[in-house]
Short mmCIF file of C-alpha atoms in Angstrom, two decimals:
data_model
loop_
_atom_site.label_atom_id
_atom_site.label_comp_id
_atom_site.label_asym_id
_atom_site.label_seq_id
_atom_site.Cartn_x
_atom_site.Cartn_y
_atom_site.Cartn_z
CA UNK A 1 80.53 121.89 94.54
CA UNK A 2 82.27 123.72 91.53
CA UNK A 3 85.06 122.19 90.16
CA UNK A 4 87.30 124.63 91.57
CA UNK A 5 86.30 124.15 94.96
CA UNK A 6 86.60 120.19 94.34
CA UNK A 7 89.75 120.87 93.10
CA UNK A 8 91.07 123.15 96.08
CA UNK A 9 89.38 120.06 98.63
CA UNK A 10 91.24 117.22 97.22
CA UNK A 11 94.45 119.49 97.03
CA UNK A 12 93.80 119.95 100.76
CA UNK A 13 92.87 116.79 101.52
CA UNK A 14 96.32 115.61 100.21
CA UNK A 15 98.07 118.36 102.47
CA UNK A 16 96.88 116.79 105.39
CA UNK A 17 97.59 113.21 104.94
CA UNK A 18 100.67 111.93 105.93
CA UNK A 19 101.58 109.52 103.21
CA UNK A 20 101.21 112.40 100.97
CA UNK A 21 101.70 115.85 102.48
CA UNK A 22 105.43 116.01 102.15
CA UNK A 23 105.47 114.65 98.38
CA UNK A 24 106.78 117.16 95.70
CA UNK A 25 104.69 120.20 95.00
CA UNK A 26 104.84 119.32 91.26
CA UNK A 27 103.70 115.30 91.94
CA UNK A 28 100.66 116.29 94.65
CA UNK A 29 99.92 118.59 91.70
CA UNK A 30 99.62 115.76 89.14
CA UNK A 31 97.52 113.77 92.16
CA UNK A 32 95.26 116.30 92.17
CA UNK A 33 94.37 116.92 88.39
CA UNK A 34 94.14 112.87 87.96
CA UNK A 35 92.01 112.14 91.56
CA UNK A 36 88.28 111.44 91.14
CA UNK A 37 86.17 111.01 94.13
CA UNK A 38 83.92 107.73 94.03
CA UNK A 39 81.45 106.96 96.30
CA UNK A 40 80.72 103.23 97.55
CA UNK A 41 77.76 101.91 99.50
CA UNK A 42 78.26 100.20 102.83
CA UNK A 43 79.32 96.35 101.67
CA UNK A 44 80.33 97.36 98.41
CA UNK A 45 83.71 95.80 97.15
CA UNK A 46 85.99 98.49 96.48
CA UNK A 47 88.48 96.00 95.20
CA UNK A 48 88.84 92.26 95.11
CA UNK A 49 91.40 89.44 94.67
CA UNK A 50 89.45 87.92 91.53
CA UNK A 51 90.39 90.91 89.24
CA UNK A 52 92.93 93.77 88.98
CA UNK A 53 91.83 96.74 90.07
CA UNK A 54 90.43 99.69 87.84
CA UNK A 55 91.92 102.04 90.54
CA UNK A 56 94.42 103.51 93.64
CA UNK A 57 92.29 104.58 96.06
CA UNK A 58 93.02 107.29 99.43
CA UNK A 59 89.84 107.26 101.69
CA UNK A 60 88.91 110.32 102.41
CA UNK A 61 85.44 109.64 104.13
CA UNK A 62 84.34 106.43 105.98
CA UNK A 63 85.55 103.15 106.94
CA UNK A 64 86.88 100.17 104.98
CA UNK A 65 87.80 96.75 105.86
CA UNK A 66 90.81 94.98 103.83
CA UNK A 67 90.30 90.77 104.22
CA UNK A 68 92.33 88.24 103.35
CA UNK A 69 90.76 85.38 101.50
CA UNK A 70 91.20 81.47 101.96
CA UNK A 71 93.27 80.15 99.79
CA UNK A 72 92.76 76.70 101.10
CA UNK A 73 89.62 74.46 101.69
CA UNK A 74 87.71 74.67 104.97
CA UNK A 75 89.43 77.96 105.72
CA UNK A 76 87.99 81.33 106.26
CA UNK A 77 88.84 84.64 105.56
CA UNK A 78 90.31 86.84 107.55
CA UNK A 79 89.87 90.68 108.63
CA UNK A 80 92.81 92.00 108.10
CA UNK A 81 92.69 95.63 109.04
CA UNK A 82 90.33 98.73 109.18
CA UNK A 83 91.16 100.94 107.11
CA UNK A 84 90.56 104.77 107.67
CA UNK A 85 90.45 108.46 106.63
CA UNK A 86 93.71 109.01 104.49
CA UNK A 87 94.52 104.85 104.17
CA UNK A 88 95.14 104.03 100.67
CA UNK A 89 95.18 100.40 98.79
CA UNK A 90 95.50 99.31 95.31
CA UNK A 91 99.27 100.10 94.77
CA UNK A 92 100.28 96.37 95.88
CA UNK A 93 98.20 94.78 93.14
CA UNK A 94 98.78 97.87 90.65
CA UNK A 95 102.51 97.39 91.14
CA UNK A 96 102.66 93.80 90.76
CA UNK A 97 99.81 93.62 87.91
CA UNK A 98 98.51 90.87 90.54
CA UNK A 99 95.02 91.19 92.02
CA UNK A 100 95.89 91.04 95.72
CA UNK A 101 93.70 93.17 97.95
CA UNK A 102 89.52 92.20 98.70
CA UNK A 103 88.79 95.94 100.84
CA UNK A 104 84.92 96.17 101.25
CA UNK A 105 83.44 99.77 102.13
CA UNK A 106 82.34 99.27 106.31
CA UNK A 107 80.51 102.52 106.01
CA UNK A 108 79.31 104.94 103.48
CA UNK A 109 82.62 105.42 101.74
CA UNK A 110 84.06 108.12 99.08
CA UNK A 111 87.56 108.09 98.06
CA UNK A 112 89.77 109.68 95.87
CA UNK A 113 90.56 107.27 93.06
CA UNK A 114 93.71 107.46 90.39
CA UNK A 115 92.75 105.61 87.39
CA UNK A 116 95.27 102.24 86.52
CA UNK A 117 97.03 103.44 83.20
CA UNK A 118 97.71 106.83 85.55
CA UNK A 119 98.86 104.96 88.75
CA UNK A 120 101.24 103.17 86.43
CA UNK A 121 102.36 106.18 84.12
CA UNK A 122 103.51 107.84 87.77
CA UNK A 123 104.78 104.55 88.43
CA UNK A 124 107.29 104.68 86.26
CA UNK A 125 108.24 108.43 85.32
CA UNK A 126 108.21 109.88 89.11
CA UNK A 127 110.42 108.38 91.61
CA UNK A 128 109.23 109.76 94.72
CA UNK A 129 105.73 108.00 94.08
CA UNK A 130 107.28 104.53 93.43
CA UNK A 131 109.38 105.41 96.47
CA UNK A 132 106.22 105.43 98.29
CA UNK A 133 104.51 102.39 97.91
CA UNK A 134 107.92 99.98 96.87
CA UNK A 135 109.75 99.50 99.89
CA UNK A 136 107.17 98.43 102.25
CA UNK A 137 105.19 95.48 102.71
CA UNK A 138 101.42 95.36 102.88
CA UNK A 139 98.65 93.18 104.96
CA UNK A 140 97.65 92.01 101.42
CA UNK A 141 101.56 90.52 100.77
CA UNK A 142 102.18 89.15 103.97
CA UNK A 143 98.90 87.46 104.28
CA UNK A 144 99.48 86.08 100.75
CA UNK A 145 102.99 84.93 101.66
CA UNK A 146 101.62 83.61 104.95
CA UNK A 147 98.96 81.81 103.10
CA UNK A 148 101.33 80.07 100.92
CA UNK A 149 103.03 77.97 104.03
CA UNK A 150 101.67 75.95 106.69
CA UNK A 151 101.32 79.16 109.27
CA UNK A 152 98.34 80.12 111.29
CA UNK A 153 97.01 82.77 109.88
CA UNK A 154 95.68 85.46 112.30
CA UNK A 155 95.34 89.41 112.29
CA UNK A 156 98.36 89.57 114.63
CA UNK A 157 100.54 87.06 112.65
CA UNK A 158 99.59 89.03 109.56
CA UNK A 159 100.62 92.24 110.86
CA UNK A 160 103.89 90.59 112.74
CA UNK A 161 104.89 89.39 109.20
CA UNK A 162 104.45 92.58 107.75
CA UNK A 163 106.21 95.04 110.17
CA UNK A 164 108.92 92.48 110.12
CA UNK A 165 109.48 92.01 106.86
CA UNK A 166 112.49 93.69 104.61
CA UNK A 167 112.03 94.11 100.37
CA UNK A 168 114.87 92.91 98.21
CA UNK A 169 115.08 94.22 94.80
CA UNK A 170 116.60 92.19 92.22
CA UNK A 171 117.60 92.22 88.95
CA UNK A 172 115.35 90.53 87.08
CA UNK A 173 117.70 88.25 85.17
CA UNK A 174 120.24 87.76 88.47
CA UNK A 175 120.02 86.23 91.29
CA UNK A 176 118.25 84.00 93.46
CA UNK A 177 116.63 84.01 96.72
CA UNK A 178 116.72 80.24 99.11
CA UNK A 179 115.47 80.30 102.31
CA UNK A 180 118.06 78.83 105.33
CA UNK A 181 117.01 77.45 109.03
CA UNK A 182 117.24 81.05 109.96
CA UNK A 183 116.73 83.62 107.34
CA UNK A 184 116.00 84.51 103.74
CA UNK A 185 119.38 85.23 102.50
CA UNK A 186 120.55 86.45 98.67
CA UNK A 187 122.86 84.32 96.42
CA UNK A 188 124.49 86.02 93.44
#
């Protein structure tokens, strides 16, 4: 495949996924000049929770499993979701400069990947990306924050806590968040 024509799939490709067919025609532009595709053999780690990742990945081919690792002694890790053609992962730990998703290829898997020092150059200079990936909570965050209490931690919980949950954005030198009998509330 000519570049051209790699360039005109991955521009497609992008069209037709829903997290980023209705972005900005200038931004899917940028997407597409910075995408690489990468390849990764069935069981290979795509990312992991020891180390931040090189990369933002959007699957385009295969199948992908994202786990959540023990964080105490004696447990086990857990599958946390499947993910498939147009899923992405990375921007949690990118974002946060944490390591926070394992996601091992289930299949044959090639994805587009956006380098680290781009996915964090958009991060900051084009809204409507941030937009995408700031206001929601992922399996990797609610399994972490799940992790951190005494709560059973199961697929369903994981994805309970996640659909359920609401992001706060603070100031970073106001504020304080305490936890009361029924909610999370916000003191200023």
């Amino acid at each position: 495949m000519s570049a051209a024509e790699q360039t005109d799939a991955i521009r497609k490709f992008l069209a037709e996924t829903p997290a980023f067919a209705d972005v900005a025609p200038e931004l899917r532009e940028k997407l597409v000049a910075a995408l690489r595709p990468m390849k990764f053999p069935v069981g290979g780690a795509l990312m992991t929770e020891r180390a931040l990742p090189d990369d933002f990945h959007i699957l385009m081919r295969g199948k992908a499993r994202l786990l959540g690792m023990p964080r105490r002694a004696g447990a086990e890790s857990v599958s946390l979701g499947l993910f498939e053609r147009g899923a992405f992962f990375g921007a949690a730990s990118l974002a946060s400069r944490r390591p926070l998703e394992t996601v091992i290829a289930s299949t044959e898997v090639l994805t587009l990947a956006l380098a680290r020092d781009e996915f964090l150059r958009l991060w900051e200079e084009a809204v409507d990306f941030r937009t995408m990936f700031a206001n929601r909570v992922t399996l990797s965050e609610a399994y972490l924050a799940l992790a951190a209490s005494d709560a059973p931690i199961t697929r369903e919980a994981v994805s309970a806590a996640a659909e359920s949950a609401r992001v706060f954005c603070l100031p970073a030198d106001r504020g304080r968040v305490e936890q009361n009998e029924d909610a999370w509330e916000l003191f200023w």
